[in-house]
Amino acid sequence: MDNNEEKQLESLGAFEISDRLIALAKEKATQPFFNAGRGNPNWVNARARLAFNRLVEFGLTYEQSDDRELVMVPTTNMTDAFLDFLTASKTDQFLLQSLLYVEKTFAVSKEAILQEWLQGALGDNYPVPSRVLPISGQIISTYLNQVLIKDPTLTNDTLVFPTEGGTAAIVYIFQTLKENFLLQKGDKIAMNTPIFTPYLQIPKLEEYELVEIDVAATEHNNWQFDPKELDKLLDPTIKAFFIVNPSNPGAKAFSKAALDKLQQILIQRPDLMILTDDVYGPFVEDFQSVYAIAPHNTLLVYSYSKLFGATGWRLGVIAAHKRNVFDDLLQTLSSEQKHALHKRYEIVTTTPESLAFLDRIGADSRSVGLYHTSGLSTPQQIMEVLFSLTHLLHLTHDPYVADARQLIATRYHDLMHALQLAEDEDPLNTKYYTLIDVYRLAETKYGTAFATYLKEAFEPIDFLLRLAQTEGVILMDGVGFGTKAGEVRVSQANLATERYEKVGKRILSVLDDYYAQYKKNH
Ligand SMILES: *Cc1c(COP(=O)(O)O)cnc(C)c1O
């Protein structure tokens, strides 16, 4: 590829570039190729999945023991039969403990819980109520509080809307903000960059034309931003602040200083809308979400994809406080705007003015007209509940979470060791991703003149292309996430652990090749 072709490739999104790299690696590489680009975990949570299967099995066999194909779904008097059905296996004991925990914590009967779980797992009814199944909503809210929010006083007032992954949550929120005139063409929104690519790409779409204000973190500062950057939010023309926390690809959680600073700023900006995507929160031990310090301003997005290895299930959730700035801002719209919204929502409620913002998201997710069949599929809701319960039963020490953290920490260590780089042991570092500055690495190994040569003679993407072609290693280009050129993202999530040392060595080997070429020419 010549420089011009490489320039064209650089104009694609990071995930699209990654697809090209995979094709190249498959074509050219002599050795098995390693895709260390994607954040898709290569582990799964087994307990909750086995428990889900047991619920399905019980629901389909308890009323009739022969294996008929047409079966009536049990609706009453299930508790005794279910308790008889359970064995001493770890999975069944998890179900039993879960049942007892939910009964005690939320003061609901075992029968009511089983009804929701069995009907939900079998998927024989529309999601009713459509936003979230009643007991499931309380369990998911409690889970979010335990892993992200850590303020029990907020649990009862935190409402949830499960969605088809964090992806759908993000799309739905953008859509409802726009439809309800809370974000309009030309509005300014701030983001903590570098950031997960869709947050940069969606506002660029013609229908939004939003202006981004970077609240930037840099490698120089170990991907932690200076809390002073948040002063930018004092500008009253900035309508919203979109956050990925802990960040992707920077992999850092907001510091206590940053949370305090944001809280201060909100005293002067009580109208600021915040969206926080806390998908990586559980990978930081003492994590606290922005939602905890600004519940009235914040929509929280979470996904079960990463921690539980469940990207194929599509399990996400939006959480909002019962009293929030989104509902308040709806009251301040012009009478024409209110009139338009009255028309928009009058087919689903007789009092459209009081339809909460979170419920508007639900209605909009199905183009309003199909609100009555909206909501996440019930088996997906029950899967979210079971994943949540694996944590809720282990509040003081969750061995699954500890194992997941340990796994990525080991991979991070092996990678950094092979690259001969110092590890960032800051407890706010999730270690889920590593950003490597290729030019700085070149400078450290072979000096400034060589790093300058690399910058000037080659397109930044050239390094990723060579790495894919000659070494069969795929990494993600950081530029799509808003980093400067030459930053590449390694994911510690999706390769077998023994491969991370090799990834590090192969990165250095490509640098060696460039250096050999450089020495020949100089
Ligand atoms: C992976 C990721 C998501 C996507 O979540 P899904 O539930 O798989 O759609 C959302 N936000 C961030 C920051 C992510 O890294």
CSV table of N, CA and C in Angstrom, one decimal, residues 415-507:
chain,number,residue,atom,x,y,z
A,415,LEU,N,2.3,-8.3,28.8
A,415,LEU,CA,2.5,-7.4,27.6
A,415,LEU,C,3.5,-6.3,27.9
A,416,MET,N,3.3,-5.6,29.1
A,416,MET,CA,4.2,-4.5,29.4
A,416,MET,C,5.6,-5.0,29.6
A,417,HIS,N,5.7,-6.2,30.2
A,417,HIS,CA,7.1,-6.8,30.5
A,417,HIS,C,7.8,-7.1,29.1
A,418,ALA,N,7.0,-7.6,28.2
A,418,ALA,CA,7.6,-7.9,26.9
A,418,ALA,C,8.0,-6.6,26.2
A,419,LEU,N,7.2,-5.6,26.4
A,419,LEU,CA,7.5,-4.3,25.7
A,419,LEU,C,8.6,-3.5,26.5
A,420,GLN,N,9.0,-4.0,27.6
A,420,GLN,CA,10.0,-3.3,28.5
A,420,GLN,C,9.5,-2.0,28.9
A,421,LEU,N,8.2,-1.9,29.2
A,421,LEU,CA,7.6,-0.6,29.6
A,421,LEU,C,7.1,-0.8,31.1
A,422,ALA,N,7.1,0.3,31.8
A,422,ALA,CA,6.7,0.3,33.2
A,422,ALA,C,5.2,0.2,33.3
A,423,GLU,N,4.7,-0.7,34.2
A,423,GLU,CA,3.3,-0.9,34.4
A,423,GLU,C,2.7,0.3,35.2
A,424,ASP,N,1.4,0.6,34.8
A,424,ASP,CA,0.7,1.7,35.6
A,424,ASP,C,-0.1,1.0,36.6
A,425,GLU,N,0.4,1.1,37.9
A,425,GLU,CA,-0.3,0.3,39.0
A,425,GLU,C,-1.3,1.2,39.7
A,426,ASP,N,-1.7,2.3,39.2
A,426,ASP,CA,-2.7,3.1,39.7
A,426,ASP,C,-4.0,2.3,39.9
A,427,PRO,N,-4.6,2.2,41.2
A,427,PRO,CA,-5.8,1.4,41.4
A,427,PRO,C,-7.0,1.9,40.5
A,428,LEU,N,-6.9,3.0,39.9
A,428,LEU,CA,-8.0,3.5,39.0
A,428,LEU,C,-7.8,2.9,37.6
A,429,ASN,N,-6.7,2.2,37.3
A,429,ASN,CA,-6.4,1.6,36.0
A,429,ASN,C,-7.2,0.3,35.9
A,430,THR,N,-8.1,0.1,35.0
A,430,THR,CA,-8.8,-1.2,34.8
A,430,THR,C,-7.9,-2.3,34.3
A,431,LYS,N,-6.9,-1.9,33.5
A,431,LYS,CA,-6.0,-2.8,32.8
A,431,LYS,C,-6.7,-3.6,31.7
A,432,TYR,N,-7.9,-3.1,31.3
A,432,TYR,CA,-8.7,-3.8,30.3
A,432,TYR,C,-8.1,-3.5,28.9
A,433,TYR,N,-7.6,-2.3,28.7
A,433,TYR,CA,-6.9,-1.8,27.5
A,433,TYR,C,-5.6,-1.2,27.8
A,434,THR,N,-4.7,-1.3,26.9
A,434,THR,CA,-3.4,-0.5,27.0
A,434,THR,C,-3.3,0.3,25.8
A,435,LEU,N,-3.0,1.6,25.9
A,435,LEU,CA,-2.7,2.5,24.8
A,435,LEU,C,-1.1,2.6,24.7
A,436,ILE,N,-0.6,2.3,23.5
A,436,ILE,CA,0.8,2.4,23.3
A,436,ILE,C,1.1,3.5,22.3
A,437,ASP,N,2.0,4.4,22.7
A,437,ASP,CA,2.5,5.4,21.8
A,437,ASP,C,3.7,4.9,21.0
A,438,VAL,N,3.4,4.5,19.7
A,438,VAL,CA,4.4,3.9,18.9
A,438,VAL,C,5.7,4.8,18.8
A,439,TYR,N,5.4,6.1,18.6
A,439,TYR,CA,6.6,7.0,18.4
A,439,TYR,C,7.4,7.1,19.7
A,440,ARG,N,6.7,7.1,20.8
A,440,ARG,CA,7.5,7.2,22.0
A,440,ARG,C,8.3,5.9,22.3
A,441,LEU,N,7.7,4.8,21.9
A,441,LEU,CA,8.4,3.5,22.1
A,441,LEU,C,9.6,3.5,21.2
A,442,ALA,N,9.4,4.1,19.9
A,442,ALA,CA,10.6,4.1,19.0
A,442,ALA,C,11.7,5.0,19.5
A,443,GLU,N,11.3,6.1,20.1
A,443,GLU,CA,12.2,7.1,20.7
A,443,GLU,C,13.0,6.4,21.8
A,444,THR,N,12.3,5.8,22.7
A,444,THR,CA,12.9,5.1,23.9
A,444,THR,C,13.9,4.1,23.4
A,445,LYS,N,13.5,3.3,22.4
A,445,LYS,CA,14.4,2.2,22.0
A,445,LYS,C,15.6,2.7,21.1
A,446,TYR,N,15.3,3.6,20.2
A,446,TYR,CA,16.3,3.9,19.2
A,446,TYR,C,16.6,5.4,19.0
A,447,GLY,N,16.1,6.2,19.9
A,447,GLY,CA,16.4,7.7,19.8
A,447,GLY,C,15.5,8.5,19.0
A,448,THR,N,15.6,9.9,19.2
A,448,THR,CA,14.7,10.8,18.7
A,448,THR,C,14.8,10.9,17.1
A,449,ALA,N,16.0,10.8,16.6
A,449,ALA,CA,16.1,10.9,15.1
A,449,ALA,C,15.3,9.8,14.4
A,450,PHE,N,15.4,8.6,15.0
A,450,PHE,CA,14.6,7.5,14.4
A,450,PHE,C,13.1,7.7,14.5
A,451,ALA,N,12.7,8.2,15.7
A,451,ALA,CA,11.2,8.4,15.9
A,451,ALA,C,10.7,9.5,14.9
A,452,THR,N,11.5,10.5,14.7
A,452,THR,CA,11.2,11.6,13.7
A,452,THR,C,11.1,11.0,12.3
A,453,TYR,N,12.0,10.1,12.0
A,453,TYR,CA,12.0,9.5,10.7
A,453,TYR,C,10.7,8.7,10.5
A,454,LEU,N,10.4,7.9,11.5
A,454,LEU,CA,9.2,7.1,11.5
A,454,LEU,C,7.9,7.9,11.2
A,455,LYS,N,7.9,9.1,11.9
A,455,LYS,CA,6.7,10.0,11.8
A,455,LYS,C,6.7,10.6,10.4
A,456,GLU,N,7.8,10.9,9.9
A,456,GLU,CA,7.8,11.7,8.6
A,456,GLU,C,7.8,10.8,7.4
A,457,ALA,N,8.4,9.7,7.4
A,457,ALA,CA,8.4,8.8,6.2
A,457,ALA,C,7.2,7.9,6.0
A,458,PHE,N,6.4,7.7,7.1
A,458,PHE,CA,5.3,6.8,7.0
A,458,PHE,C,4.0,7.4,7.5
A,459,GLU,N,2.9,6.9,6.9
A,459,GLU,CA,1.6,7.2,7.5
A,459,GLU,C,1.5,6.5,8.9
A,460,PRO,N,0.8,7.1,9.9
A,460,PRO,CA,0.7,6.4,11.2
A,460,PRO,C,0.1,4.9,11.0
A,461,ILE,N,-0.8,4.7,10.1
A,461,ILE,CA,-1.4,3.4,9.9
A,461,ILE,C,-0.4,2.4,9.5
A,462,ASP,N,0.7,2.8,8.9
A,462,ASP,CA,1.7,1.9,8.3
A,462,ASP,C,2.2,0.9,9.3
A,463,PHE,N,2.3,1.3,10.5
A,463,PHE,CA,2.8,0.4,11.6
A,463,PHE,C,1.8,-0.7,11.8
A,464,LEU,N,0.5,-0.3,11.9
A,464,LEU,CA,-0.5,-1.4,12.1
A,464,LEU,C,-0.6,-2.3,10.9
A,465,LEU,N,-0.4,-1.8,9.7
A,465,LEU,CA,-0.5,-2.7,8.6
A,465,LEU,C,0.7,-3.7,8.6
A,466,ARG,N,1.9,-3.2,8.9
A,466,ARG,CA,3.0,-4.1,8.9
A,466,ARG,C,2.9,-5.1,10.0
A,467,LEU,N,2.4,-4.7,11.1
A,467,LEU,CA,2.2,-5.6,12.3
A,467,LEU,C,1.2,-6.7,11.9
A,468,ALA,N,0.2,-6.3,11.2
A,468,ALA,CA,-0.8,-7.3,10.7
A,468,ALA,C,-0.2,-8.2,9.7
A,469,GLN,N,0.5,-7.6,8.7
A,469,GLN,CA,1.0,-8.4,7.5
A,469,GLN,C,2.2,-9.3,7.9
A,470,THR,N,3.2,-8.8,8.6
A,470,THR,CA,4.4,-9.6,8.8
A,470,THR,C,4.3,-10.4,10.1
A,471,GLU,N,3.5,-9.9,11.1
A,471,GLU,CA,3.5,-10.5,12.4
A,471,GLU,C,2.2,-11.2,12.7
A,472,GLY,N,1.2,-10.9,11.9
A,472,GLY,CA,-0.1,-11.4,12.2
A,472,GLY,C,-0.8,-10.9,13.5
A,473,VAL,N,-0.4,-9.7,13.9
A,473,VAL,CA,-1.0,-9.2,15.1
A,473,VAL,C,-1.9,-8.0,14.8
A,474,ILE,N,-3.2,-8.0,15.2
A,474,ILE,CA,-4.1,-6.9,15.0
A,474,ILE,C,-4.2,-6.1,16.2
A,475,LEU,N,-4.0,-4.8,16.1
A,475,LEU,CA,-4.3,-3.9,17.2
A,475,LEU,C,-5.3,-2.8,16.6
A,476,MET,N,-5.8,-2.0,17.5
A,476,MET,CA,-6.8,-1.0,17.1
A,476,MET,C,-6.1,0.4,17.0
A,477,ASP,N,-6.4,1.1,16.0
A,477,ASP,CA,-5.9,2.5,15.8
A,477,ASP,C,-6.5,3.4,16.8
A,478,GLY,N,-5.7,4.1,17.6
A,478,GLY,CA,-6.3,5.0,18.6
A,478,GLY,C,-7.0,6.3,18.1
A,479,VAL,N,-6.6,6.7,16.8
A,479,VAL,CA,-7.1,8.0,16.3
A,479,VAL,C,-8.6,8.0,16.3
A,480,GLY,N,-9.2,6.9,15.9
A,480,GLY,CA,-10.7,6.9,15.8
A,480,GLY,C,-11.3,7.2,17.2
A,481,PHE,N,-10.6,6.9,18.3
A,481,PHE,CA,-11.0,7.2,19.6
A,481,PHE,C,-10.7,8.6,20.1
A,482,GLY,N,-10.0,9.3,19.2
A,482,GLY,CA,-9.6,10.7,19.6
A,482,GLY,C,-8.2,10.8,20.2
A,483,THR,N,-7.4,9.8,20.0
A,483,THR,CA,-6.0,10.0,20.5
A,483,THR,C,-5.2,10.7,19.4
A,484,LYS,N,-4.0,11.1,19.7
A,484,LYS,CA,-3.1,11.6,18.7
A,484,LYS,C,-2.6,10.5,17.8
A,485,ALA,N,-2.1,10.8,16.6
A,485,ALA,CA,-1.6,9.8,15.7
A,485,ALA,C,-0.5,9.0,16.3
A,486,GLY,N,-0.5,7.7,16.1
A,486,GLY,CA,0.6,6.8,16.6
A,486,GLY,C,0.3,6.1,17.9
A,487,GLU,N,-0.9,6.4,18.4
A,487,GLU,CA,-1.4,5.6,19.6
A,487,GLU,C,-2.1,4.4,19.1
A,488,VAL,N,-1.8,3.2,19.7
A,488,VAL,CA,-2.5,2.0,19.3
A,488,VAL,C,-3.1,1.4,20.6
A,489,ARG,N,-4.3,0.7,20.4
A,489,ARG,CA,-4.9,0.1,21.6
A,489,ARG,C,-4.8,-1.4,21.6
A,490,VAL,N,-4.3,-1.9,22.7
A,490,VAL,CA,-4.3,-3.4,22.9
A,490,VAL,C,-5.4,-3.7,23.8
A,491,SER,N,-6.2,-4.8,23.5
A,491,SER,CA,-7.2,-5.2,24.5
A,491,SER,C,-6.6,-6.4,25.2
A,492,GLN,N,-6.7,-6.4,26.6
A,492,GLN,CA,-6.3,-7.5,27.4
A,492,GLN,C,-7.4,-8.5,27.5
A,493,ALA,N,-8.5,-8.3,26.8
A,493,ALA,CA,-9.7,-9.2,27.0
A,493,ALA,C,-9.8,-10.4,26.1
A,494,ASN,N,-9.3,-10.3,24.9
A,494,ASN,CA,-9.7,-11.4,24.0
A,494,ASN,C,-8.7,-12.4,23.4
A,495,LEU,N,-7.5,-12.4,24.0
A,495,LEU,CA,-6.6,-13.5,23.5
A,495,LEU,C,-6.2,-14.4,24.7
A,496,ALA,N,-5.8,-15.6,24.4
A,496,ALA,CA,-5.3,-16.5,25.4
A,496,ALA,C,-4.2,-15.8,26.1
A,497,THR,N,-4.1,-16.0,27.5
A,497,THR,CA,-3.2,-15.3,28.3
A,497,THR,C,-1.7,-15.4,27.8
A,498,GLU,N,-1.3,-16.6,27.3
A,498,GLU,CA,0.1,-16.8,27.0
A,498,GLU,C,0.5,-16.0,25.7
A,499,ARG,N,-0.5,-15.5,25.1
A,499,ARG,CA,-0.2,-14.7,23.8
A,499,ARG,C,0.2,-13.3,24.0
A,500,TYR,N,0.0,-12.7,25.2
A,500,TYR,CA,0.3,-11.3,25.4
A,500,TYR,C,1.8,-11.0,25.4
A,501,GLU,N,2.6,-11.9,25.8
A,501,GLU,CA,4.0,-11.8,25.8
A,501,GLU,C,4.4,-11.7,24.3
A,502,LYS,N,3.8,-12.6,23.5
A,502,LYS,CA,4.2,-12.7,22.1
A,502,LYS,C,3.7,-11.4,21.4
A,503,VAL,N,2.6,-10.9,21.7
A,503,VAL,CA,2.1,-9.6,21.1
A,503,VAL,C,3.2,-8.5,21.4
A,504,GLY,N,3.6,-8.4,22.6
A,504,GLY,CA,4.6,-7.4,23.0
A,504,GLY,C,5.9,-7.6,22.1
A,505,LYS,N,6.3,-8.8,22.0
A,505,LYS,CA,7.6,-9.1,21.3
A,505,LYS,C,7.4,-8.8,19.8
A,506,ARG,N,6.3,-9.1,19.3
A,506,ARG,CA,6.1,-8.8,17.8
A,506,ARG,C,6.0,-7.3,17.5
A,507,ILE,N,5.4,-6.6,18.5
A,507,ILE,CA,5.4,-5.1,18.3
A,507,ILE,C,6.9,-4.6,18.2
